[in-house]
Amino acid sequence: MKPALLAAVVLAGTLGTLPSHAGPTQTAVLETYAAQAKVAEPGFAGFSVERGKALFLGRFTTGKPDTPSCTTCHTTDPRKEGQTRAGKVIGPMALSAKPDRYGVLAEAEKWFARNCDSVLGRACTPREKGDFISFMVSQ
Amino acid sequence: MLRVTCTIAALACGLPGLAVAQPSAAPQALMSKECGACHMAFPANQLPARSWAAVMAGLADHFGENAALDPASRAAIEGYLTANAATGRAKALRGLAENQTPLRITELPSWQREHRGKVTPQKLAITKAKSQSDCVACHAGAARGQFDDD
């Protein structure tokens, strides 16, 4: 099976049955992460909204001390505005509240690279990125 | 959108020549976007070139956060900031020794003299400034380099 087709099948198995506001651009980004997750984890069986929520709400001690959680800046409510540590407003993370999110792979990659390192002290895996976006497009 | 996609994911873009050339086309706009994501984009003329070079070399551990950029954007922004930095007798550099490389504007002797008694905890609370680095809380025109507006 071609990677793209495989990704579509994996996505259909996860997102197809879940409430999702994802449009074509978000679906394309999710397909890219699904294809990467297949390679990284042979047992990969699709993204999980629940795991994405747990990553979003989790508190970690492995990253930088000032940023123990995604919620440090994004607040615990994905539909609400957040704030950077320097005081600037961050638009909501839920796709329903900010429809231009998760549609540009390079933008998502840049912020996952920064924020996963700040909070977790390591890169997020393709599965974690897909879980996180799956949660946010369901919100 | 496409331009940013290409500069950051040059390989995925499939136009590596274009991807390398693009950031320098509008380095100031790139700086405003990338360095304005978490705080206002600090004006280049508020620090000497050596300070900007040091800030840009340490983006992966930027005041307690990872603010890393792809290499092409990083180089273009460093080029813009150092080319437009404070030089010579600029007000920002008064009292600063040549061998000092502050990473913060708020560490400059001139900034500290200018703000003596003006960024106390009470003053920060009144202005709702998140910290003394939150210039826009007190200077509405700060992002445009205007600080004499109050």
mmCIF file of N, CA and C in Angstrom, chain A:
data_model
loop_
_atom_site.group_PDB
_atom_site.id
_atom_site.type_symbol
_atom_site.label_atom_id
_atom_site.label_comp_id
_atom_site.label_asym_id
_atom_site.label_seq_id
_atom_site.Cartn_x
_atom_site.Cartn_y
_atom_site.Cartn_z
ATOM 1 N N MET A 1 0.845 -1.206 0.000
ATOM 2 C CA MET A 1 0.000 0.000 0.000
ATOM 3 C C MET A 1 0.874 1.248 0.000
ATOM 4 N N LYS A 2 0.479 2.256 -0.740
ATOM 5 C CA LYS A 2 1.229 3.521 -0.760
ATOM 6 C C LYS A 2 1.107 4.228 0.603
ATOM 7 N N PRO A 3 2.157 4.919 1.038
ATOM 8 C CA PRO A 3 2.102 5.580 2.356
ATOM 9 C C PRO A 3 0.889 6.494 2.515
ATOM 10 N N ALA A 4 0.580 7.264 1.481
ATOM 11 C CA ALA A 4 -0.529 8.218 1.600
ATOM 12 C C ALA A 4 -1.845 7.482 1.821
ATOM 13 N N LEU A 5 -2.017 6.388 1.070
ATOM 14 C CA LEU A 5 -3.252 5.611 1.176
ATOM 15 C C LEU A 5 -3.331 4.973 2.559
ATOM 16 N N LEU A 6 -2.177 4.445 2.988
ATOM 17 C CA LEU A 6 -2.103 3.825 4.302
ATOM 18 C C LEU A 6 -2.492 4.836 5.378
ATOM 19 N N ALA A 7 -1.937 6.050 5.242
ATOM 20 C CA ALA A 7 -2.246 7.099 6.216
ATOM 21 C C ALA A 7 -3.741 7.386 6.224
ATOM 22 N N ALA A 8 -4.317 7.448 5.042
ATOM 23 C CA ALA A 8 -5.743 7.754 4.946
ATOM 24 C C ALA A 8 -6.559 6.676 5.653
ATOM 25 N N VAL A 9 -6.136 5.420 5.484
ATOM 26 C CA VAL A 9 -6.846 4.318 6.119
ATOM 27 C C VAL A 9 -6.720 4.424 7.643
ATOM 28 N N VAL A 10 -5.491 4.698 8.091
ATOM 29 C CA VAL A 10 -5.266 4.834 9.533
ATOM 30 C C VAL A 10 -6.102 5.976 10.093
ATOM 31 N N LEU A 11 -6.132 7.095 9.334
ATOM 32 C CA LEU A 11 -6.903 8.250 9.785
ATOM 33 C C LEU A 11 -8.389 7.933 9.828
ATOM 34 N N ALA A 12 -8.854 7.281 8.781
ATOM 35 C CA ALA A 12 -10.279 6.962 8.721
ATOM 36 C C ALA A 12 -10.670 6.118 9.929
ATOM 37 N N GLY A 13 -9.735 5.261 10.344
ATOM 38 C CA GLY A 13 -10.014 4.394 11.473
ATOM 39 C C GLY A 13 -10.065 5.138 12.797
ATOM 40 N N THR A 14 -9.434 6.330 12.855
ATOM 41 C CA THR A 14 -9.415 7.066 14.118
ATOM 42 C C THR A 14 -10.342 8.269 14.075
ATOM 43 N N LEU A 15 -10.097 9.139 13.094
ATOM 44 C CA LEU A 15 -10.850 10.387 13.057
ATOM 45 C C LEU A 15 -12.252 10.204 12.496
ATOM 46 N N GLY A 16 -12.410 9.219 11.640
ATOM 47 C CA GLY A 16 -13.688 9.061 10.950
ATOM 48 C C GLY A 16 -14.866 8.956 11.898
ATOM 49 N N THR A 17 -14.641 8.339 13.045
ATOM 50 C CA THR A 17 -15.746 8.101 13.963
ATOM 51 C C THR A 17 -15.836 9.164 15.056
ATOM 52 N N LEU A 18 -14.857 10.100 15.056
ATOM 53 C CA LEU A 18 -14.825 11.077 16.136
ATOM 54 C C LEU A 18 -15.317 12.433 15.651
ATOM 55 N N PRO A 19 -15.868 13.247 16.556
ATOM 56 C CA PRO A 19 -16.237 14.594 16.145
ATOM 57 C C PRO A 19 -14.985 15.347 15.737
ATOM 58 N N SER A 20 -14.975 15.971 14.579
ATOM 59 C CA SER A 20 -13.781 16.661 14.115
ATOM 60 C C SER A 20 -14.170 17.859 13.269
ATOM 61 N N HIS A 21 -13.451 18.972 13.496
ATOM 62 C CA HIS A 21 -13.666 20.167 12.689
ATOM 63 C C HIS A 21 -12.614 20.266 11.600
ATOM 64 N N ALA A 22 -11.817 19.200 11.437
ATOM 65 C CA ALA A 22 -10.698 19.262 10.506
ATOM 66 C C ALA A 22 -11.162 19.472 9.067
ATOM 67 N N GLY A 23 -10.516 20.437 8.384
ATOM 68 C CA GLY A 23 -10.732 20.636 6.955
ATOM 69 C C GLY A 23 -9.617 19.945 6.190
ATOM 70 N N PRO A 24 -9.520 20.199 4.875
ATOM 71 C CA PRO A 24 -8.513 19.514 4.055
ATOM 72 C C PRO A 24 -7.080 19.771 4.532
ATOM 73 N N THR A 25 -6.763 21.010 4.967
ATOM 74 C CA THR A 25 -5.372 21.295 5.344
ATOM 75 C C THR A 25 -5.003 20.573 6.645
ATOM 76 N N GLN A 26 -5.917 20.549 7.608
ATOM 77 C CA GLN A 26 -5.632 19.836 8.861
ATOM 78 C C GLN A 26 -5.515 18.331 8.597
ATOM 79 N N THR A 27 -6.375 17.820 7.718
ATOM 80 C CA THR A 27 -6.324 16.390 7.396
ATOM 81 C C THR A 27 -4.989 16.040 6.747
ATOM 82 N N ALA A 28 -4.499 16.945 5.885
ATOM 83 C CA ALA A 28 -3.216 16.686 5.226
ATOM 84 C C ALA A 28 -2.081 16.648 6.251
ATOM 85 N N VAL A 29 -2.107 17.564 7.225
ATOM 86 C CA VAL A 29 -1.077 17.574 8.269
ATOM 87 C C VAL A 29 -1.165 16.284 9.093
ATOM 88 N N LEU A 30 -2.387 15.874 9.442
ATOM 89 C CA LEU A 30 -2.564 14.634 10.206
ATOM 90 C C LEU A 30 -2.085 13.427 9.404
ATOM 91 N N GLU A 31 -2.321 13.429 8.107
ATOM 92 C CA GLU A 31 -1.868 12.308 7.267
ATOM 93 C C GLU A 31 -0.351 12.209 7.264
ATOM 94 N N THR A 32 0.305 13.389 7.244
ATOM 95 C CA THR A 32 1.774 13.385 7.275
ATOM 96 C C THR A 32 2.266 12.754 8.579
ATOM 97 N N TYR A 33 1.668 13.163 9.694
ATOM 98 C CA TYR A 33 2.096 12.583 10.978
ATOM 99 C C TYR A 33 1.746 11.106 11.065
ATOM 100 N N ALA A 34 0.617 10.701 10.487
ATOM 101 C CA ALA A 34 0.247 9.277 10.505
ATOM 102 C C ALA A 34 1.273 8.449 9.729
ATOM 103 N N ALA A 35 1.688 8.979 8.572
ATOM 104 C CA ALA A 35 2.686 8.257 7.765
ATOM 105 C C ALA A 35 3.999 8.144 8.544
ATOM 106 N N GLN A 36 4.400 9.224 9.234
ATOM 107 C CA GLN A 36 5.639 9.194 10.028
ATOM 108 C C GLN A 36 5.503 8.235 11.216
ATOM 109 N N ALA A 37 4.326 8.222 11.840
ATOM 110 C CA ALA A 37 4.113 7.355 13.005
ATOM 111 C C ALA A 37 4.183 5.888 12.609
ATOM 112 N N LYS A 38 3.659 5.574 11.432
ATOM 113 C CA LYS A 38 3.717 4.189 10.921
ATOM 114 C C LYS A 38 5.150 3.708 10.828
ATOM 115 N N VAL A 39 6.028 4.609 10.386
ATOM 116 C CA VAL A 39 7.436 4.255 10.232
ATOM 117 C C VAL A 39 8.099 4.155 11.602
ATOM 118 N N ALA A 40 7.781 5.113 12.487
ATOM 119 C CA ALA A 40 8.445 5.175 13.788
ATOM 120 C C ALA A 40 7.984 4.065 14.731
ATOM 121 N N GLU A 41 6.707 3.695 14.652
ATOM 122 C CA GLU A 41 6.147 2.672 15.547
ATOM 123 C C GLU A 41 5.422 1.616 14.714
ATOM 124 N N PRO A 42 6.041 0.466 14.550
ATOM 125 C CA PRO A 42 5.414 -0.583 13.732
ATOM 126 C C PRO A 42 4.001 -0.939 14.211
ATOM 127 N N GLY A 43 3.734 -0.840 15.504
ATOM 128 C CA GLY A 43 2.411 -1.202 16.010
ATOM 129 C C GLY A 43 1.403 -0.063 15.992
ATOM 130 N N PHE A 44 1.752 1.041 15.362
ATOM 131 C CA PHE A 44 0.883 2.227 15.357
ATOM 132 C C PHE A 44 -0.518 1.900 14.853
ATOM 133 N N ALA A 45 -1.539 2.230 15.676
ATOM 134 C CA ALA A 45 -2.911 1.855 15.317
ATOM 135 C C ALA A 45 -3.830 3.076 15.261
ATOM 136 N N GLY A 46 -3.246 4.229 14.965
ATOM 137 C CA GLY A 46 -4.092 5.421 14.825
ATOM 138 C C GLY A 46 -3.923 6.382 15.982
ATOM 139 N N PHE A 47 -4.366 7.624 15.776
ATOM 140 C CA PHE A 47 -4.254 8.654 16.804
ATOM 141 C C PHE A 47 -5.393 8.550 17.805
ATOM 142 N N SER A 48 -5.156 9.142 18.986
ATOM 143 C CA SER A 48 -6.149 9.067 20.048
ATOM 144 C C SER A 48 -6.403 10.446 20.636
ATOM 145 N N VAL A 49 -7.651 10.854 20.601
ATOM 146 C CA VAL A 49 -8.059 12.126 21.194
ATOM 147 C C VAL A 49 -7.754 12.129 22.697
ATOM 148 N N GLU A 50 -8.009 10.996 23.353
ATOM 149 C CA GLU A 50 -7.778 10.899 24.804
ATOM 150 C C GLU A 50 -6.307 11.075 25.147
ATOM 151 N N ARG A 51 -5.429 10.414 24.382
ATOM 152 C CA ARG A 51 -3.988 10.570 24.637
ATOM 153 C C ARG A 51 -3.564 12.014 24.372
ATOM 154 N N GLY A 52 -4.144 12.637 23.340
ATOM 155 C CA GLY A 52 -3.819 14.040 23.040
ATOM 156 C C GLY A 52 -4.213 14.952 24.185
ATOM 157 N N LYS A 53 -5.381 14.680 24.760
ATOM 158 C CA LYS A 53 -5.853 15.469 25.898
ATOM 159 C C LYS A 53 -4.925 15.296 27.097
ATOM 160 N N ALA A 54 -4.496 14.049 27.319
ATOM 161 C CA ALA A 54 -3.597 13.771 28.447
ATOM 162 C C ALA A 54 -2.257 14.493 28.267
ATOM 163 N N LEU A 55 -1.758 14.528 27.041
ATOM 164 C CA LEU A 55 -0.500 15.248 26.773
ATOM 165 C C LEU A 55 -0.693 16.740 27.051
ATOM 166 N N PHE A 56 -1.819 17.268 26.599
ATOM 167 C CA PHE A 56 -2.101 18.696 26.764
ATOM 168 C C PHE A 56 -2.195 19.074 28.245
ATOM 169 N N LEU A 57 -2.874 18.260 29.036
ATOM 170 C CA LEU A 57 -3.109 18.593 30.452
ATOM 171 C C LEU A 57 -1.991 18.126 31.385
ATOM 172 N N GLY A 58 -1.120 17.256 30.888
ATOM 173 C CA GLY A 58 -0.105 16.646 31.750
ATOM 174 C C GLY A 58 0.883 17.649 32.329
ATOM 175 N N ARG A 59 1.445 17.300 33.486
ATOM 176 C CA ARG A 59 2.509 18.112 34.085
ATOM 177 C C ARG A 59 3.794 17.300 34.076
ATOM 178 N N PHE A 60 4.897 17.940 33.690
ATOM 179 C CA PHE A 60 6.158 17.237 33.483
ATOM 180 C C PHE A 60 7.279 17.911 34.271
ATOM 181 N N THR A 61 8.260 17.118 34.645
ATOM 182 C CA THR A 61 9.404 17.662 35.379
ATOM 183 C C THR A 61 10.680 17.536 34.554
ATOM 184 N N THR A 62 10.542 17.059 33.316
ATOM 185 C CA THR A 62 11.719 16.771 32.487
ATOM 186 C C THR A 62 12.136 17.950 31.604
ATOM 187 N N GLY A 63 11.288 18.981 31.522
ATOM 188 C CA GLY A 63 11.591 20.116 30.650
ATOM 189 C C GLY A 63 12.194 21.276 31.413
ATOM 190 N N LYS A 64 12.016 22.477 30.871
ATOM 191 C CA LYS A 64 12.547 23.674 31.523
ATOM 192 C C LYS A 64 11.635 24.038 32.692
ATOM 193 N N PRO A 65 12.233 24.496 33.806
ATOM 194 C CA PRO A 65 11.457 24.673 35.051
ATOM 195 C C PRO A 65 10.266 25.630 34.934
ATOM 196 N N ASP A 66 10.360 26.643 34.068
ATOM 197 C CA ASP A 66 9.272 27.626 33.986
ATOM 198 C C ASP A 66 8.075 27.140 33.172
ATOM 199 N N THR A 67 8.226 26.018 32.473
ATOM 200 C CA THR A 67 7.160 25.541 31.598
ATOM 201 C C THR A 67 6.864 24.060 31.853
ATOM 202 N N PRO A 68 6.217 23.733 32.993
ATOM 203 C CA PRO A 68 5.946 22.323 33.310
ATOM 204 C C PRO A 68 4.819 21.702 32.483
ATOM 205 N N SER A 69 4.040 22.488 31.765
ATOM 206 C CA SER A 69 2.867 21.940 31.070
ATOM 207 C C SER A 69 2.524 22.785 29.852
ATOM 208 N N CYS A 70 1.873 22.157 28.869
ATOM 209 C CA CYS A 70 1.351 22.935 27.733
ATOM 210 C C CYS A 70 0.397 24.006 28.246
ATOM 211 N N THR A 71 -0.296 23.693 29.349
ATOM 212 C CA THR A 71 -1.305 24.609 29.882
ATOM 213 C C THR A 71 -0.684 25.847 30.539
ATOM 214 N N THR A 72 0.645 25.822 30.782
ATOM 215 C CA THR A 72 1.316 27.003 31.331
ATOM 216 C C THR A 72 1.017 28.218 30.453
ATOM 217 N N CYS A 73 1.016 28.021 29.156
ATOM 218 C CA CYS A 73 0.754 29.133 28.236
ATOM 219 C C CYS A 73 -0.615 29.042 27.566
ATOM 220 N N HIS A 74 -1.094 27.809 27.330
ATOM 221 C CA HIS A 74 -2.332 27.652 26.548
ATOM 222 C C HIS A 74 -3.578 27.560 27.433
ATOM 223 N N THR A 75 -3.455 27.602 28.741
ATOM 224 C CA THR A 75 -4.528 27.425 29.730
ATOM 225 C C THR A 75 -5.145 26.024 29.594
ATOM 226 N N THR A 76 -5.935 25.614 30.586
ATOM 227 C CA THR A 76 -6.497 24.263 30.548
ATOM 228 C C THR A 76 -7.715 24.167 29.629
ATOM 229 N N ASP A 77 -8.220 25.319 29.132
ATOM 230 C CA ASP A 77 -9.389 25.305 28.251
ATOM 231 C C ASP A 77 -8.957 25.655 26.824
ATOM 232 N N PRO A 78 -8.927 24.678 25.914
ATOM 233 C CA PRO A 78 -8.433 24.930 24.557
ATOM 234 C C PRO A 78 -9.233 25.992 23.804
ATOM 235 N N ARG A 79 -10.448 26.286 24.271
ATOM 236 C CA ARG A 79 -11.250 27.290 23.571
ATOM 237 C C ARG A 79 -10.950 28.709 24.061
ATOM 238 N N LYS A 80 -10.150 28.819 25.101
ATOM 239 C CA LYS A 80 -9.830 30.146 25.648
ATOM 240 C C LYS A 80 -8.482 30.643 25.126
ATOM 241 N N GLU A 81 -8.305 31.965 25.174
ATOM 242 C CA GLU A 81 -7.011 32.547 24.828
ATOM 243 C C GLU A 81 -5.986 32.213 25.907
ATOM 244 N N GLY A 82 -4.748 32.066 25.500
ATOM 245 C CA GLY A 82 -3.661 31.858 26.446
ATOM 246 C C GLY A 82 -2.775 33.089 26.506
ATOM 247 N N GLN A 83 -1.630 32.937 27.179
ATOM 248 C CA GLN A 83 -0.697 34.053 27.316
ATOM 249 C C GLN A 83 0.727 33.520 27.386
ATOM 250 N N THR A 84 1.649 34.167 26.674
ATOM 251 C CA THR A 84 3.045 33.758 26.782
ATOM 252 C C THR A 84 3.607 34.218 28.120
ATOM 253 N N ARG A 85 4.773 33.703 28.467
ATOM 254 C CA ARG A 85 5.403 34.121 29.717
ATOM 255 C C ARG A 85 5.807 35.584 29.645
ATOM 256 N N ALA A 86 5.953 36.113 28.433
ATOM 257 C CA ALA A 86 6.316 37.520 28.278
ATOM 258 C C ALA A 86 5.087 38.421 28.192
ATOM 259 N N GLY A 87 3.888 37.831 28.292
ATOM 260 C CA GLY A 87 2.686 38.647 28.409
ATOM 261 C C GLY A 87 1.859 38.807 27.151
ATOM 262 N N LYS A 88 2.250 38.185 26.047
ATOM 263 C CA LYS A 88 1.494 38.340 24.799
ATOM 264 C C LYS A 88 0.348 37.326 24.724
ATOM 265 N N VAL A 89 -0.785 37.772 24.182
ATOM 266 C CA VAL A 89 -1.949 36.887 24.053
ATOM 267 C C VAL A 89 -1.678 35.806 23.006
ATOM 268 N N ILE A 90 -2.082 34.571 23.309
ATOM 269 C CA ILE A 90 -2.010 33.463 22.344
ATOM 270 C C ILE A 90 -3.443 33.080 21.986
ATOM 271 N N GLY A 91 -3.751 33.002 20.712
ATOM 272 C CA GLY A 91 -5.086 32.606 20.291
ATOM 273 C C GLY A 91 -5.427 31.211 20.800
ATOM 274 N N PRO A 92 -6.737 30.878 20.884
ATOM 275 C CA PRO A 92 -7.145 29.555 21.369
ATOM 276 C C PRO A 92 -6.521 28.430 20.541
ATOM 277 N N MET A 93 -6.378 27.261 21.159
ATOM 278 C CA MET A 93 -5.799 26.109 20.468
ATOM 279 C C MET A 93 -6.857 25.250 19.784
ATOM 280 N N ALA A 94 -8.109 25.291 20.284
ATOM 281 C CA ALA A 94 -9.176 24.487 19.673
ATOM 282 C C ALA A 94 -9.432 24.981 18.259
ATOM 283 N N LEU A 95 -9.528 24.055 17.316
ATOM 284 C CA LEU A 95 -9.734 24.446 15.927
ATOM 285 C C LEU A 95 -11.058 25.183 15.755
ATOM 286 N N SER A 96 -12.068 24.795 16.526
ATOM 287 C CA SER A 96 -13.375 25.452 16.396
ATOM 288 C C SER A 96 -13.293 26.929 16.779
ATOM 289 N N ALA A 97 -12.361 27.261 17.697
ATOM 290 C CA ALA A 97 -12.231 28.639 18.157
ATOM 291 C C ALA A 97 -11.216 29.428 17.337
ATOM 292 N N LYS A 98 -10.347 28.734 16.592
ATOM 293 C CA LYS A 98 -9.346 29.407 15.747
ATOM 294 C C LYS A 98 -9.120 28.534 14.507
ATOM 295 N N PRO A 99 -9.925 28.761 13.478
ATOM 296 C CA PRO A 99 -9.972 27.828 12.340
ATOM 297 C C PRO A 99 -8.703 27.756 11.496
ATOM 298 N N ASP A 100 -7.741 28.675 11.691
ATOM 299 C CA ASP A 100 -6.527 28.586 10.860
ATOM 300 C C ASP A 100 -5.432 27.741 11.510
ATOM 301 N N ARG A 101 -5.747 27.048 12.598
ATOM 302 C CA ARG A 101 -4.711 26.234 13.254
ATOM 303 C C ARG A 101 -4.454 24.902 12.539
ATOM 304 N N TYR A 102 -3.225 24.398 12.685
ATOM 305 C CA TYR A 102 -2.835 23.040 12.273
ATOM 306 C C TYR A 102 -2.991 22.798 10.774
ATOM 307 N N GLY A 103 -2.996 23.872 9.974
ATOM 308 C CA GLY A 103 -3.138 23.702 8.529
ATOM 309 C C GLY A 103 -1.819 23.839 7.782
ATOM 310 N N VAL A 104 -0.772 24.301 8.487
ATOM 311 C CA VAL A 104 0.537 24.494 7.838
ATOM 312 C C VAL A 104 1.561 23.651 8.590
ATOM 313 N N LEU A 105 2.054 22.629 7.908
ATOM 314 C CA LEU A 105 2.949 21.670 8.568
ATOM 315 C C LEU A 105 4.177 22.357 9.181
ATOM 316 N N ALA A 106 4.796 23.273 8.435
ATOM 317 C CA ALA A 106 6.028 23.910 8.928
ATOM 318 C C ALA A 106 5.765 24.692 10.216
ATOM 319 N N GLU A 107 4.600 25.320 10.299
ATOM 320 C CA GLU A 107 4.253 26.097 11.495
ATOM 321 C C GLU A 107 4.052 25.141 12.681
ATOM 322 N N ALA A 108 3.311 24.066 12.457
ATOM 323 C CA ALA A 108 3.105 23.072 13.521
ATOM 324 C C ALA A 108 4.444 22.481 13.960
ATOM 325 N N GLU A 109 5.290 22.142 12.991
ATOM 326 C CA GLU A 109 6.594 21.543 13.300
ATOM 327 C C GLU A 109 7.464 22.491 14.136
ATOM 328 N N LYS A 110 7.457 23.776 13.769
ATOM 329 C CA LYS A 110 8.280 24.752 14.495
ATOM 330 C C LYS A 110 7.867 24.813 15.963
ATOM 331 N N TRP A 111 6.547 24.878 16.187
ATOM 332 C CA TRP A 111 6.092 25.037 17.577
ATOM 333 C C TRP A 111 6.155 23.736 18.359
ATOM 334 N N PHE A 112 5.909 22.593 17.729
ATOM 335 C CA PHE A 112 6.116 21.320 18.439
ATOM 336 C C PHE A 112 7.581 21.205 18.854
ATOM 337 N N ALA A 113 8.497 21.567 17.939
ATOM 338 C CA ALA A 113 9.927 21.439 18.254
ATOM 339 C C ALA A 113 10.271 22.293 19.480
ATOM 340 N N ARG A 114 9.786 23.524 19.498
ATOM 341 C CA ARG A 114 10.086 24.414 20.621
ATOM 342 C C ARG A 114 9.388 23.960 21.905
ATOM 343 N N ASN A 115 8.069 23.794 21.806
ATOM 344 C CA ASN A 115 7.276 23.611 23.018
ATOM 345 C C ASN A 115 7.451 22.229 23.636
ATOM 346 N N CYS A 116 7.638 21.198 22.818
ATOM 347 C CA CYS A 116 7.883 19.874 23.400
ATOM 348 C C CYS A 116 9.220 19.883 24.140
ATOM 349 N N ASP A 117 10.223 20.578 23.551
ATOM 350 C CA ASP A 117 11.509 20.664 24.242
ATOM 351 C C ASP A 117 11.376 21.473 25.536
ATOM 352 N N SER A 118 10.655 22.586 25.498
ATOM 353 C CA SER A 118 10.505 23.400 26.707
ATOM 354 C C SER A 118 9.764 22.634 27.809
ATOM 355 N N VAL A 119 8.707 21.895 27.440
ATOM 356 C CA VAL A 119 7.840 21.257 28.444
ATOM 357 C C VAL A 119 8.320 19.844 28.804
ATOM 358 N N LEU A 120 8.653 19.040 27.787
ATOM 359 C CA LEU A 120 9.000 17.630 28.032
ATOM 360 C C LEU A 120 10.516 17.408 28.103
ATOM 361 N N GLY A 121 11.276 18.380 27.602
ATOM 362 C CA GLY A 121 12.723 18.198 27.554
ATOM 363 C C GLY A 121 13.167 17.262 26.449
ATOM 364 N N ARG A 122 12.289 17.022 25.476
ATOM 365 C CA ARG A 122 12.622 16.164 24.339
ATOM 366 C C ARG A 122 11.657 16.501 23.200
ATOM 367 N N ALA A 123 11.952 15.939 22.024
ATOM 368 C CA ALA A 123 11.039 16.116 20.889
ATOM 369 C C ALA A 123 9.791 15.273 21.113
ATOM 370 N N CYS A 124 8.659 15.714 20.603
ATOM 371 C CA CYS A 124 7.464 14.872 20.591
ATOM 372 C C CYS A 124 7.574 13.882 19.429
ATOM 373 N N THR A 125 7.005 12.710 19.602
ATOM 374 C CA THR A 125 6.989 11.720 18.524
ATOM 375 C C THR A 125 5.885 12.091 17.531
ATOM 376 N N PRO A 126 5.951 11.552 16.304
ATOM 377 C CA PRO A 126 4.868 11.812 15.341
ATOM 378 C C PRO A 126 3.498 11.408 15.910
ATOM 379 N N ARG A 127 3.459 10.327 16.683
ATOM 380 C CA ARG A 127 2.177 9.906 17.262
ATOM 381 C C ARG A 127 1.664 10.936 18.260
ATOM 382 N N GLU A 128 2.563 11.462 19.109
ATOM 383 C CA GLU A 128 2.149 12.479 20.079
ATOM 384 C C GLU A 128 1.626 13.734 19.369
ATOM 385 N N LYS A 129 2.304 14.116 18.273
ATOM 386 C CA LYS A 129 1.855 15.307 17.528
ATOM 387 C C LYS A 129 0.461 15.062 16.947
ATOM 388 N N GLY A 130 0.262 13.865 16.374
ATOM 389 C CA GLY A 130 -1.042 13.536 15.797
ATOM 390 C C GLY A 130 -2.119 13.420 16.868
ATOM 391 N N ASP A 131 -1.768 12.841 18.014
ATOM 392 C CA ASP A 131 -2.726 12.763 19.130
ATOM 393 C C ASP A 131 -3.160 14.167 19.552
ATOM 394 N N PHE A 132 -2.157 15.054 19.698
ATOM 395 C CA PHE A 132 -2.435 16.421 20.165
ATOM 396 C C PHE A 132 -3.367 17.140 19.185
ATOM 397 N N ILE A 133 -3.042 17.071 17.893
ATOM 398 C CA ILE A 133 -3.875 17.758 16.895
ATOM 399 C C ILE A 133 -5.260 17.105 16.824
ATOM 400 N N SER A 134 -5.309 15.766 16.952
ATOM 401 C CA SER A 134 -6.608 15.084 16.929
ATOM 402 C C SER A 134 -7.496 15.587 18.059
ATOM 403 N N PHE A 135 -6.901 15.781 19.235
ATOM 404 C CA PHE A 135 -7.674 16.333 20.358
ATOM 405 C C PHE A 135 -8.151 17.747 20.020
ATOM 406 N N MET A 136 -7.246 18.583 19.501
ATOM 407 C CA MET A 136 -7.594 19.983 19.264
ATOM 408 C C MET A 136 -8.615 20.159 18.135
ATOM 409 N N VAL A 137 -8.586 19.297 17.121
ATOM 410 C CA VAL A 137 -9.588 19.440 16.050
ATOM 411 C C VAL A 137 -10.938 18.880 16.494
ATOM 412 N N SER A 138 -10.950 18.121 17.596
ATOM 413 C CA SER A 138 -12.222 17.601 18.123
ATOM 414 C C SER A 138 -12.874 18.620 19.054
ATOM 415 N N GLN A 139 -12.094 19.669 19.414
ATOM 416 C CA GLN A 139 -12.591 20.648 20.392
ATOM 417 C C GLN A 139 -13.257 21.831 19.714
#
